Short mmCIF file of C-alpha atoms in Angstrom, two decimals:
data_model
loop_
_atom_site.label_atom_id
_atom_site.label_comp_id
_atom_site.label_asym_id
_atom_site.label_seq_id
_atom_site.Cartn_x
_atom_site.Cartn_y
_atom_site.Cartn_z
CA MET A 1 0.00 0.04 -0.02
CA LYS A 2 2.90 2.42 0.77
CA ASN A 3 4.26 1.81 -2.84
CA ILE A 4 0.84 2.56 -4.20
CA ILE A 5 0.60 5.83 -2.33
CA ARG A 6 4.07 6.74 -3.32
CA PHE A 7 3.49 6.18 -7.11
CA ARG A 8 -0.24 7.28 -6.94
CA TRP A 9 -0.05 9.87 -9.78
CA LEU A 10 1.79 7.38 -12.03
CA ILE A 11 -0.89 4.84 -11.39
CA VAL A 12 -3.66 7.27 -12.10
CA ILE A 13 -1.98 8.31 -15.36
CA ALA A 14 -1.53 4.66 -16.30
CA TRP A 15 -5.22 3.97 -15.76
CA ILE A 16 -6.23 6.99 -17.75
CA ALA A 17 -3.87 6.10 -20.61
CA PHE A 18 -5.18 2.54 -20.53
CA ALA A 19 -8.80 3.70 -20.68
CA ILE A 20 -8.04 6.02 -23.62
CA SER A 21 -6.11 3.28 -25.44
CA LEU A 22 -9.08 0.97 -25.18
CA THR A 23 -11.53 3.62 -26.35
CA ILE A 24 -9.36 4.34 -29.49
CA PHE A 25 -8.21 0.79 -30.47
CA THR A 26 -11.05 -1.56 -29.43
CA PRO A 27 -14.08 -2.26 -31.61
CA ASN A 28 -17.12 0.01 -31.07
CA LEU A 29 -19.40 -1.81 -28.66
CA GLN A 30 -22.51 -0.16 -30.05
CA LYS A 31 -21.75 -1.55 -33.53
CA LEU A 32 -21.06 -4.92 -32.09
CA VAL A 33 -24.40 -4.86 -30.29
CA ALA A 34 -26.08 -3.94 -33.59
CA GLU A 35 -24.40 -6.91 -35.27
CA LYS A 36 -24.50 -9.52 -32.56
CA GLY A 37 -26.82 -8.25 -29.99
CA GLN A 38 -30.17 -9.63 -31.17
CA ILE A 39 -32.07 -11.53 -28.51
CA THR A 40 -32.44 -15.14 -29.92
CA VAL A 41 -34.01 -18.29 -28.99
CA PRO A 42 -31.54 -20.98 -27.80
CA ASP A 43 -30.84 -24.12 -29.91
CA GLY A 44 -33.09 -27.18 -29.44
CA TYR A 45 -36.37 -25.22 -29.76
CA PRO A 46 -38.78 -26.13 -32.55
CA SER A 47 -38.79 -22.53 -33.89
CA VAL A 48 -34.94 -22.48 -34.27
CA ASP A 49 -35.10 -25.88 -36.13
CA ALA A 50 -37.92 -24.54 -38.34
CA ASP A 51 -35.89 -21.41 -39.27
CA ARG A 52 -32.93 -23.52 -40.25
CA MET A 53 -35.14 -25.80 -42.41
CA LEU A 54 -36.61 -22.79 -44.16
CA GLU A 55 -32.99 -21.30 -44.80
CA LYS A 56 -32.07 -24.73 -46.45
CA MET A 57 -35.24 -24.65 -48.58
CA SER A 58 -34.54 -21.12 -49.78
CA ASP A 59 -33.50 -20.67 -53.40
CA SER A 60 -31.46 -17.63 -52.52
CA ASN A 61 -27.80 -17.84 -51.47
CA VAL A 62 -28.10 -14.72 -49.32
CA PRO A 63 -30.29 -14.34 -46.21
CA LEU A 64 -33.73 -12.99 -46.95
CA HIS A 65 -35.83 -10.65 -44.67
CA ASP A 66 -39.61 -10.63 -44.68
CA ILE A 67 -41.00 -7.17 -44.41
CA VAL A 68 -44.60 -6.02 -44.81
CA LEU A 69 -45.72 -2.75 -46.54
CA VAL A 70 -49.15 -1.90 -45.02
CA PHE A 71 -51.71 0.50 -46.44
CA ARG A 72 -54.51 1.55 -44.21
CA ASP A 73 -57.46 4.03 -44.38
CA GLU A 74 -60.02 3.85 -41.61
CA ASN A 75 -62.68 5.07 -43.98
CA GLY A 76 -62.06 2.28 -46.36
CA LEU A 77 -59.92 1.88 -49.46
CA SER A 78 -61.79 2.59 -52.73
CA GLN A 79 -61.05 1.20 -56.07
CA ALA A 80 -59.16 4.32 -56.93
CA ASP A 81 -57.00 3.80 -53.77
CA LYS A 82 -56.26 0.12 -54.88
CA LYS A 83 -55.19 1.35 -58.29
CA GLU A 84 -52.76 3.78 -56.66
CA ILE A 85 -51.42 0.87 -54.45
CA THR A 86 -51.04 -1.23 -57.63
CA THR A 87 -48.85 1.59 -59.08
CA VAL A 88 -46.58 1.32 -55.98
CA ILE A 89 -46.41 -2.46 -56.38
CA GLU A 90 -45.48 -2.10 -60.03
CA ARG A 91 -42.82 0.52 -59.18
CA LEU A 92 -41.36 -1.91 -56.62
CA GLU A 93 -41.40 -4.60 -59.27
CA SER A 94 -39.49 -2.39 -61.60
CA GLU A 95 -36.92 -1.55 -58.97
CA LYS A 96 -36.49 -5.23 -57.83
CA LYS A 97 -32.81 -5.57 -58.88
CA ARG A 98 -31.78 -2.29 -57.21
CA LEU A 99 -33.62 -2.84 -54.06
CA GLU A 100 -32.61 -6.56 -53.95
CA ILE A 101 -36.17 -7.61 -53.64
CA ASP A 102 -36.63 -11.32 -54.10
CA SER A 103 -40.49 -11.48 -54.24
CA ILE A 104 -43.59 -9.39 -53.83
CA LEU A 105 -47.00 -10.67 -52.99
CA ASP A 106 -49.47 -8.78 -55.15
CA PHE A 107 -53.14 -8.80 -54.16
CA ASN A 108 -54.08 -8.47 -57.77
CA GLU A 109 -52.49 -11.70 -58.85
CA ASP A 110 -55.01 -14.15 -57.40
CA GLU A 111 -58.15 -14.25 -55.30
CA ASP A 112 -56.48 -16.44 -52.67
CA ILE A 113 -53.75 -13.84 -52.25
CA ALA A 114 -56.30 -11.04 -52.11
CA GLU A 115 -58.07 -12.94 -49.41
CA SER A 116 -55.05 -13.11 -47.25
CA THR A 117 -53.65 -9.53 -47.92
CA VAL A 118 -56.86 -7.48 -48.02
CA SER A 119 -58.85 -7.06 -44.90
CA LYS A 120 -62.58 -8.07 -44.77
CA ASP A 121 -63.59 -4.47 -43.88
CA LYS A 122 -61.62 -3.04 -46.97
CA THR A 123 -59.64 -0.72 -44.67
CA THR A 124 -56.23 -2.39 -44.97
CA ILE A 125 -54.07 -3.95 -47.68
CA ILE A 126 -50.68 -5.63 -46.84
CA VAL A 127 -47.97 -6.22 -49.40
CA PRO A 128 -45.49 -8.85 -48.17
CA ILE A 129 -41.98 -8.45 -49.54
CA GLU A 130 -38.86 -10.70 -49.40
CA ILE A 131 -35.76 -8.69 -49.55
CA ALA A 132 -31.99 -9.28 -49.30
CA THR A 133 -29.39 -7.15 -47.75
CA GLU A 134 -26.20 -8.29 -49.49
CA HIS A 135 -25.37 -4.75 -50.69
CA GLN A 136 -27.56 -2.61 -48.37
CA GLU A 137 -28.63 -2.14 -44.88
CA ILE A 138 -32.22 -3.00 -43.89
CA THR A 139 -32.78 0.57 -42.84
CA GLU A 140 -31.61 1.72 -46.36
CA ALA A 141 -34.05 -0.55 -47.86
CA ARG A 142 -36.79 0.73 -45.60
CA ASP A 143 -36.19 4.19 -46.63
CA GLU A 144 -36.17 3.40 -50.32
CA ILE A 145 -39.59 1.53 -50.03
CA ASN A 146 -40.98 4.33 -47.90
CA ASP A 147 -40.01 7.01 -50.54
CA ILE A 148 -41.76 4.88 -53.30
CA ALA A 149 -44.90 4.26 -51.06
CA SER A 150 -45.00 8.03 -50.19
CA THR A 151 -45.62 8.92 -53.80
CA ILE A 152 -49.38 8.26 -53.21
CA ASP A 153 -51.53 9.82 -50.37
CA ILE A 154 -52.74 6.64 -48.76
CA PRO A 155 -51.33 6.24 -45.18
CA HIS A 156 -48.74 3.49 -44.99
CA ALA A 157 -46.28 1.72 -42.68
CA LEU A 158 -43.49 -0.82 -42.83
CA THR A 159 -42.91 -3.66 -40.39
CA GLY A 160 -41.11 -7.01 -40.12
CA GLU A 161 -38.80 -8.76 -37.74
CA ALA A 162 -35.62 -7.22 -39.17
CA LEU A 163 -37.09 -3.66 -38.96
CA ILE A 164 -38.32 -4.27 -35.39
CA GLU A 165 -34.85 -5.42 -34.40
CA GLU A 166 -33.28 -2.30 -35.90
CA ASP A 167 -35.82 -0.15 -34.02
CA ILE A 168 -35.05 -1.91 -30.79
CA ILE A 169 -31.30 -1.34 -31.22
CA LYS A 170 -31.99 2.34 -31.97
CA LYS A 171 -34.22 2.76 -28.95
CA SER A 172 -31.61 1.02 -26.72
CA GLU A 173 -28.93 3.46 -27.95
CA ASP A 174 -31.20 6.39 -27.06
CA GLY A 175 -32.03 4.75 -23.81
CA LEU A 176 -28.43 4.23 -22.90
CA GLU A 177 -27.64 7.96 -23.40
CA LYS A 178 -30.56 8.94 -21.36
CA THR A 179 -29.66 6.27 -18.58
CA LEU A 180 -26.13 7.58 -18.44
CA TYR A 181 -27.18 11.31 -18.03
CA ILE A 182 -29.89 10.55 -15.46
CA THR A 183 -27.56 8.19 -13.49
CA ILE A 184 -24.83 10.78 -13.30
CA ILE A 185 -27.18 13.67 -12.41
CA LEU A 186 -28.91 11.61 -9.56
CA ILE A 187 -25.60 10.27 -8.30
CA LEU A 188 -24.12 13.80 -8.19
CA ILE A 189 -27.19 14.98 -6.15
CA ILE A 190 -26.73 12.04 -3.72
CA LEU A 191 -23.04 12.66 -3.32
CA PHE A 192 -23.37 16.36 -2.73
CA GLY A 193 -25.96 15.60 -0.05
CA VAL A 194 -23.64 12.96 1.56
CA PHE A 195 -20.32 14.85 1.44
CA ARG A 196 -21.59 18.51 1.17
CA SER A 197 -18.51 19.18 -0.78
CA ALA A 198 -17.82 20.38 -4.43
CA VAL A 199 -14.78 18.19 -4.91
CA ALA A 200 -15.54 14.87 -3.18
CA PRO A 201 -18.44 13.86 -5.46
CA ILE A 202 -16.18 14.27 -8.56
CA ILE A 203 -13.70 11.62 -7.42
CA PRO A 204 -16.18 8.70 -7.28
CA LEU A 205 -17.70 9.71 -10.62
CA LEU A 206 -14.15 9.89 -12.26
CA THR A 207 -13.19 6.51 -10.62
CA VAL A 208 -16.41 4.76 -11.83
CA GLY A 209 -16.22 6.53 -15.27
CA ILE A 210 -12.64 5.28 -15.86
CA SER A 211 -13.81 1.79 -14.70
CA TYR A 212 -16.71 1.78 -17.03
CA ILE A 213 -14.59 2.76 -20.08
CA VAL A 214 -12.16 0.08 -19.32
CA ALA A 215 -14.88 -2.60 -18.83
CA GLU A 216 -16.59 -1.60 -21.97
CA GLY A 217 -13.42 -1.90 -23.87
CA ILE A 218 -12.70 -5.38 -22.50
CA VAL A 219 -16.20 -6.50 -23.23
CA SER A 220 -15.92 -5.26 -26.89
CA ILE A 221 -12.70 -7.23 -27.33
CA LEU A 222 -14.26 -10.37 -25.88
CA ALA A 223 -17.33 -9.87 -27.90
CA ASP A 224 -15.35 -9.46 -31.18
CA THR A 225 -12.92 -12.34 -30.55
CA ILE A 226 -14.69 -15.06 -28.49
CA ASN A 227 -18.41 -14.41 -29.16
CA PHE A 228 -19.11 -13.01 -25.70
CA PRO A 229 -22.77 -12.77 -25.08
CA LEU A 230 -24.29 -9.36 -25.86
CA SER A 231 -27.69 -7.84 -26.15
CA THR A 232 -29.22 -4.42 -26.72
CA TYR A 233 -29.42 -4.18 -22.88
CA THR A 234 -25.73 -4.97 -22.21
CA GLN A 235 -24.53 -1.30 -21.84
CA ILE A 236 -27.63 -0.34 -19.85
CA PHE A 237 -26.86 -3.07 -17.43
CA MET A 238 -23.31 -2.01 -17.19
CA VAL A 239 -24.14 1.65 -16.62
CA SER A 240 -26.84 0.92 -13.99
CA ILE A 241 -24.75 -1.63 -12.03
CA MET A 242 -21.28 -0.07 -12.28
CA PHE A 243 -22.27 3.51 -11.51
CA GLY A 244 -24.71 2.27 -8.65
CA ILE A 245 -22.32 -0.18 -6.96
CA GLY A 246 -19.15 1.78 -7.74
CA THR A 247 -20.52 4.89 -6.14
CA ASP A 248 -21.72 2.85 -3.20
CA TYR A 249 -18.07 1.50 -2.70
CA CYS A 250 -16.64 4.98 -3.04
CA ILE A 251 -18.96 6.33 -0.32
CA LEU A 252 -17.94 3.45 2.04
CA ILE A 253 -14.23 4.04 1.44
CA ILE A 254 -14.34 7.96 1.59
CA SER A 255 -16.53 7.84 4.84
CA ARG A 256 -14.16 5.49 6.42
CA PHE A 257 -11.21 7.70 5.34
CA LYS A 258 -12.85 10.77 7.04
CA GLU A 259 -13.04 8.73 10.32
CA GLU A 260 -9.48 7.60 9.92
CA MET A 261 -8.17 11.16 9.42
CA ASN A 262 -9.28 11.94 13.01
CA LEU A 263 -7.25 9.05 14.29
CA HIS A 264 -3.96 9.46 12.41
CA GLU A 265 -1.48 12.22 12.14
CA THR A 266 -0.75 11.82 8.44
CA ILE A 267 -2.73 11.24 5.26
CA PRO A 268 -0.81 8.16 4.12
CA GLU A 269 -1.36 6.47 7.55
CA ALA A 270 -5.16 7.22 7.28
CA VAL A 271 -5.12 5.84 3.67
CA ILE A 272 -3.48 2.66 4.78
CA SER A 273 -5.76 2.17 7.74
CA THR A 274 -8.81 2.76 5.56
CA TYR A 275 -7.88 0.12 3.04
CA LYS A 276 -6.99 -2.36 5.82
CA ALA A 277 -10.50 -1.91 7.36
CA SER A 278 -12.74 -1.15 4.33
CA GLY A 279 -10.57 -2.81 1.45
CA LYS A 280 -11.62 -6.35 2.53
CA THR A 281 -15.28 -5.34 2.86
CA VAL A 282 -15.34 -3.82 -0.64
CA PHE A 283 -13.35 -6.78 -2.14
CA TYR A 284 -15.78 -9.41 -0.81
CA ALA A 285 -18.82 -7.44 -1.52
CA ALA A 286 -17.57 -6.97 -5.19
CA LEU A 287 -16.69 -10.73 -5.31
CA ALA A 288 -20.23 -11.58 -4.38
CA VAL A 289 -21.47 -9.28 -7.18
CA LEU A 290 -19.07 -10.78 -9.61
CA ILE A 291 -20.20 -14.34 -8.81
CA GLY A 292 -23.93 -13.38 -8.89
CA PHE A 293 -23.72 -11.82 -12.39
CA SER A 294 -21.40 -14.43 -13.74
CA THR A 295 -23.85 -17.25 -13.01
CA THR A 296 -26.43 -15.57 -15.34
CA GLY A 297 -24.13 -16.94 -18.02
CA SER A 298 -25.70 -20.32 -17.44
CA SER A 299 -29.10 -19.11 -18.44
CA GLN A 300 -30.45 -20.31 -21.82
CA SER A 301 -31.79 -16.83 -22.64
CA SER A 302 -29.43 -14.54 -24.51
CA LEU A 303 -30.89 -11.54 -22.68
CA TYR A 304 -29.74 -12.77 -19.29
CA GLN A 305 -26.47 -14.07 -20.56
CA SER A 306 -25.62 -10.66 -21.63
CA ALA A 307 -25.81 -9.39 -18.06
CA VAL A 308 -22.45 -11.31 -17.53
CA ALA A 309 -20.67 -8.27 -18.90
#
């Protein structure tokens, strides 16, 4: 402990340099979450086996996504409206190659198709589309189809599993940003209330902030190299747990340090005594948390597995 106190500024600089290096040189965790963070059903379930069978039966060499273009008017769709929707379908057919569309289900082709794509109350028509994403992102395809559908005045929307997943990822990114801001503000309020000091609250936040950056960098390396479990909630888990528990540990240590300052003549002696008394408490408390979250890796759900981070 004496050597740590002696070289304290060197250690602080080393931690900051390490955190900056991880931020610069490691893969972006949000991009990895977008690529690998979809919440999936584990192997062995009938739905997973069925998906694999459908992939084998597909004529396409690239993965296809099912999306649905929905036209709806609560007052009912007239024959003129149907003709306008037909022009959109024809436009999509003509743009098939550019948009990587594999197939479009047109309600005009067959009565059976119309029965399954036109609602009985004549207010809604759906246009199922199979689309590839070999040379485009699913969001780019959505924008292109939206632009074509917007050439008519009938209200429309696009849905599908791939689009829902993209929206979940976008919302989780927005939620992470809000969670971070709200967490920091609330923790600052609590710390100001506990210490009644302008300086003391900054130290726990800096400490936990550096820890979070380092942890995020390590998780991104593991996710990129050994398929470490990720989900759209991984970063939110990390922010909530690390800032919550990390601040708690800092309050414990700083409070004990204030007590030890009254019992010792020098600051180094107070620091050493603080870590002798509180260090074991923090270590074993952190170890219990580590074990608790590590055991979630044995869960079959990818959502709970991602809490291992």
